[in-house]
CSV table of C-alpha atoms in Angstrom, one decimal:
chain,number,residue,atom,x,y,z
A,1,UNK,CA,6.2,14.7,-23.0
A,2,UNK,CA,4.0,14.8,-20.4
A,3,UNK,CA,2.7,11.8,-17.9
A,4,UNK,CA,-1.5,13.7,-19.1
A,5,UNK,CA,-0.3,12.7,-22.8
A,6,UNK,CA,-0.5,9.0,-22.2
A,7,UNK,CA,-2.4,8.4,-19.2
A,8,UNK,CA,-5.7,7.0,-19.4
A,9,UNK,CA,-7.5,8.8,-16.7
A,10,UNK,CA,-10.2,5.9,-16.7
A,11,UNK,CA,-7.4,3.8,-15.8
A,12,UNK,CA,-6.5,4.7,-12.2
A,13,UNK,CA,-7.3,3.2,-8.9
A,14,UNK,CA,-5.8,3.7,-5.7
A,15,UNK,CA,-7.4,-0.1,-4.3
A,16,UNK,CA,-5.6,-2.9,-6.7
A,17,UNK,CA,-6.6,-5.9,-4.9
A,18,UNK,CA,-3.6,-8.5,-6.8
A,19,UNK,CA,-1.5,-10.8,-4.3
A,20,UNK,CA,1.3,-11.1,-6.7
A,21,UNK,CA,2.4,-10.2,-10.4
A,22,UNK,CA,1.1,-12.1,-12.7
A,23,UNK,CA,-3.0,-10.7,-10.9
A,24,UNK,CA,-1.7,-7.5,-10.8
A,25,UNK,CA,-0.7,-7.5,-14.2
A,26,UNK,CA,-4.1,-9.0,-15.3
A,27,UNK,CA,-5.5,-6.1,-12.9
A,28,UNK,CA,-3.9,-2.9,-14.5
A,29,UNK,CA,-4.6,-4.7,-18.1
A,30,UNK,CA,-8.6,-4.8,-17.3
A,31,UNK,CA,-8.4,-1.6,-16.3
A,32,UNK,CA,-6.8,-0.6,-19.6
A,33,UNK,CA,-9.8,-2.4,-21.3
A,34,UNK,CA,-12.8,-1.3,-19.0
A,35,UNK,CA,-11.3,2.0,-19.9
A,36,UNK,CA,-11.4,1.4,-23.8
A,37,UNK,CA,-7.8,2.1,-24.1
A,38,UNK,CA,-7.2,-1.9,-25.1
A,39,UNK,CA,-10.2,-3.6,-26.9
A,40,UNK,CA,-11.5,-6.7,-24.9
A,41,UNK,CA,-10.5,-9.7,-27.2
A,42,UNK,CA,-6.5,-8.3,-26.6
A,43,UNK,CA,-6.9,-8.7,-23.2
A,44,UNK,CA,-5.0,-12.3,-22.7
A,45,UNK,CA,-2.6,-10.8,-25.6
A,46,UNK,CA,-1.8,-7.7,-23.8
A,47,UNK,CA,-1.0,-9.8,-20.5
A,48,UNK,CA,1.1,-12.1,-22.1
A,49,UNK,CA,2.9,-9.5,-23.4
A,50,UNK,CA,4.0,-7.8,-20.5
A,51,UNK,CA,4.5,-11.3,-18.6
A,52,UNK,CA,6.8,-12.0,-21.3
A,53,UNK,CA,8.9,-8.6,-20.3
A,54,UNK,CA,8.7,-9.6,-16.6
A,55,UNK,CA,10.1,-12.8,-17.5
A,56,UNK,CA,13.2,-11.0,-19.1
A,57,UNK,CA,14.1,-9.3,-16.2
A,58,UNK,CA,11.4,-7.7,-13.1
A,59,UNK,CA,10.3,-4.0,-13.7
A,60,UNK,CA,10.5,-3.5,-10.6
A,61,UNK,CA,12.9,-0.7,-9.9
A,62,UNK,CA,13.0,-0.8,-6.2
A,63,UNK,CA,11.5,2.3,-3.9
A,64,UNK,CA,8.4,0.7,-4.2
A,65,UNK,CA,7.5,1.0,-7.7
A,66,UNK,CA,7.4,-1.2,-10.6
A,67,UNK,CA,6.5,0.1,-14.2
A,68,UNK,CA,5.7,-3.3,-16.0
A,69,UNK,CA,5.6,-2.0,-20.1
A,70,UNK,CA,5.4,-4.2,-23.6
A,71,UNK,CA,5.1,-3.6,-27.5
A,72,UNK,CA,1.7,-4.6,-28.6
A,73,UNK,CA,-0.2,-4.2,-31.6
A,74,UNK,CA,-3.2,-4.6,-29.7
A,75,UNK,CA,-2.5,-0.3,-29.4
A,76,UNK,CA,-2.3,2.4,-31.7
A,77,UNK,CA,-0.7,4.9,-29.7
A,78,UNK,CA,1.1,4.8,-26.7
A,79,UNK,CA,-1.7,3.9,-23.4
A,80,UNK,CA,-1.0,4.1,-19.8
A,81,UNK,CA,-2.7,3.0,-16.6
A,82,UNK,CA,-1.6,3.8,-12.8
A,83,UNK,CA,-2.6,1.5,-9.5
A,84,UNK,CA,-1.5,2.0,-5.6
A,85,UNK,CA,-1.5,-0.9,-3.5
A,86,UNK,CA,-2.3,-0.2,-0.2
A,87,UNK,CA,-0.5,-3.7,0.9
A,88,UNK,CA,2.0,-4.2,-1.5
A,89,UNK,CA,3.1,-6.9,-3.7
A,90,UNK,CA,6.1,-9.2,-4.4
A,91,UNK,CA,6.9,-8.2,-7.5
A,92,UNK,CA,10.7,-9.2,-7.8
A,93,UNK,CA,12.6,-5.7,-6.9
A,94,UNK,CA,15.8,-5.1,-7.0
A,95,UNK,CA,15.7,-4.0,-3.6
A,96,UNK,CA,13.8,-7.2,-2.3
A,97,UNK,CA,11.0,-4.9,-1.3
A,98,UNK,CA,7.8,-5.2,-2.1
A,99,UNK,CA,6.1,-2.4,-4.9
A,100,UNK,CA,3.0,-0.5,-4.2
A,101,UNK,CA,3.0,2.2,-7.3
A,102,UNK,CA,2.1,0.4,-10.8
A,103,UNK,CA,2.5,2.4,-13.5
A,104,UNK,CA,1.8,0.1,-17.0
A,105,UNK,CA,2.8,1.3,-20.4
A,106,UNK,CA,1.6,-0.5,-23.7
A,107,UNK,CA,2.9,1.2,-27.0
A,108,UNK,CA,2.7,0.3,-30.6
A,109,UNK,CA,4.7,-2.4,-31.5
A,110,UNK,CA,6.7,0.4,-33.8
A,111,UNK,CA,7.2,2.9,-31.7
A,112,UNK,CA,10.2,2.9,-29.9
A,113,UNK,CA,10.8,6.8,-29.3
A,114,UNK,CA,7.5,7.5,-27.2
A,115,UNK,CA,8.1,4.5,-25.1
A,116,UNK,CA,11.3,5.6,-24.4
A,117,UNK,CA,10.0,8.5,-23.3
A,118,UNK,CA,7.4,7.6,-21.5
A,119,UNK,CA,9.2,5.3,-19.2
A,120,UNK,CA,11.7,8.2,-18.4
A,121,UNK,CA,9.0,10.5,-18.1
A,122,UNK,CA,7.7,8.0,-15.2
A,123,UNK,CA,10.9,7.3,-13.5
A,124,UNK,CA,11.7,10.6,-13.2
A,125,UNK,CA,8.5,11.7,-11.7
A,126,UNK,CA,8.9,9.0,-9.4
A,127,UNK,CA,12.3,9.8,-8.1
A,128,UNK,CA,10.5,12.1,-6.1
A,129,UNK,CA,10.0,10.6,-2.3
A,130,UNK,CA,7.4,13.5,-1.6
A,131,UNK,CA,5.8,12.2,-4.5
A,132,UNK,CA,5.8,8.5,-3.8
A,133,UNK,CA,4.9,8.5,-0.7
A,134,UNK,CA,2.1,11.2,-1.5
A,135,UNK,CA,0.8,8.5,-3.7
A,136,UNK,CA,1.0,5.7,-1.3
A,137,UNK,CA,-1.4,7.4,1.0
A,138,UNK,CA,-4.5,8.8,-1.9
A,139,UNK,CA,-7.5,8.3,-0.6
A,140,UNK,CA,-8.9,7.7,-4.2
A,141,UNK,CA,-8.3,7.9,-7.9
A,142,UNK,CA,-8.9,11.4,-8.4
A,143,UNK,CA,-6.6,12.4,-5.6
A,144,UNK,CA,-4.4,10.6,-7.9
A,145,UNK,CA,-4.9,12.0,-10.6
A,146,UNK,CA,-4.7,15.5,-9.1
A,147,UNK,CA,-1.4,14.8,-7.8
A,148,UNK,CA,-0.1,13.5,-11.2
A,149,UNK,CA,-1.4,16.7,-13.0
A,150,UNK,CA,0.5,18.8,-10.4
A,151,UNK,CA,3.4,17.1,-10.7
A,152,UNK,CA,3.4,16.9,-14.4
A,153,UNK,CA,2.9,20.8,-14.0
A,154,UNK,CA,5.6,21.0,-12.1
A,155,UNK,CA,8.4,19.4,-14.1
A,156,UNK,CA,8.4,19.8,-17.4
């Protein structure tokens, strides 16, 4: 699997503007929906969804990077979205540190094996210092996106 095979290109920004989790959560979701990967009306749904995960435990995983995910059936196939904070947010790490890579994963409420996936597809590609801290300093989405594609290239 691939990070291309999920990833809604239209849903990338290197400039999230949130101050803490619950906006930033809210941002990557309207990004999802100005994208058209999640209708409009699921919007508060979709959020609730993934604060509801948060509250089970932060998705934070520390390094600076935090992939908040759910089960929705506001989605018929697994959607992704990416955001870089250029100044970080709280976001309940298990390192204490604040995250600046926001990777967010909504799949089917059935689908158990591509989400699997997908979030081990992430966390592997960012294990990758180089990587991260390649992404911490884009310049825009489609420098993003470029390094994501050449990454993706390169481990498969």
């Amino acid at each position: 699997m691939k990070i291309k095979d999920f990833l809604c290109l239209d849903a990338v920004t290197s400039d999230l503007k949130a101050k803490n989790k619950e906006e930033l959560i809210e941002e990557l979701v309207a990004l999802l929906v100005s994208a058209g990967a999640i209708e409009k009306k699921f919007k508060s749904r979709v959020v609730e969804v993934i604060m509801a995960r948060e509250a089970l435990g932060s998705t934070a995983i520390g390094q600076g990077i935090a992939i908040p995910h759910g089960k929705s059936d506001s989605v018929s196939q697994l959607v992704a979205g990416l955001g870089v904070s250029k100044k970080g947010v709280s976001f309940d790490s298990l390192d204490g540190e604040p995250a600046y890579i926001f990777f967010i994963l909504i799949a089917p409420q059935d689908s158990a094996g591509p989400h699997l996936k997908a979030l081990a597809r992430v966390s592997r590609l960012l294990k990758d210092k180089y990587f991260r801290d390649s992404l911490k300093s884009v310049k825009d989405h489609k420098d993003i996106i470029e390094l994501v594609s050449q990454e993706d290239a390169r481990n498969t």
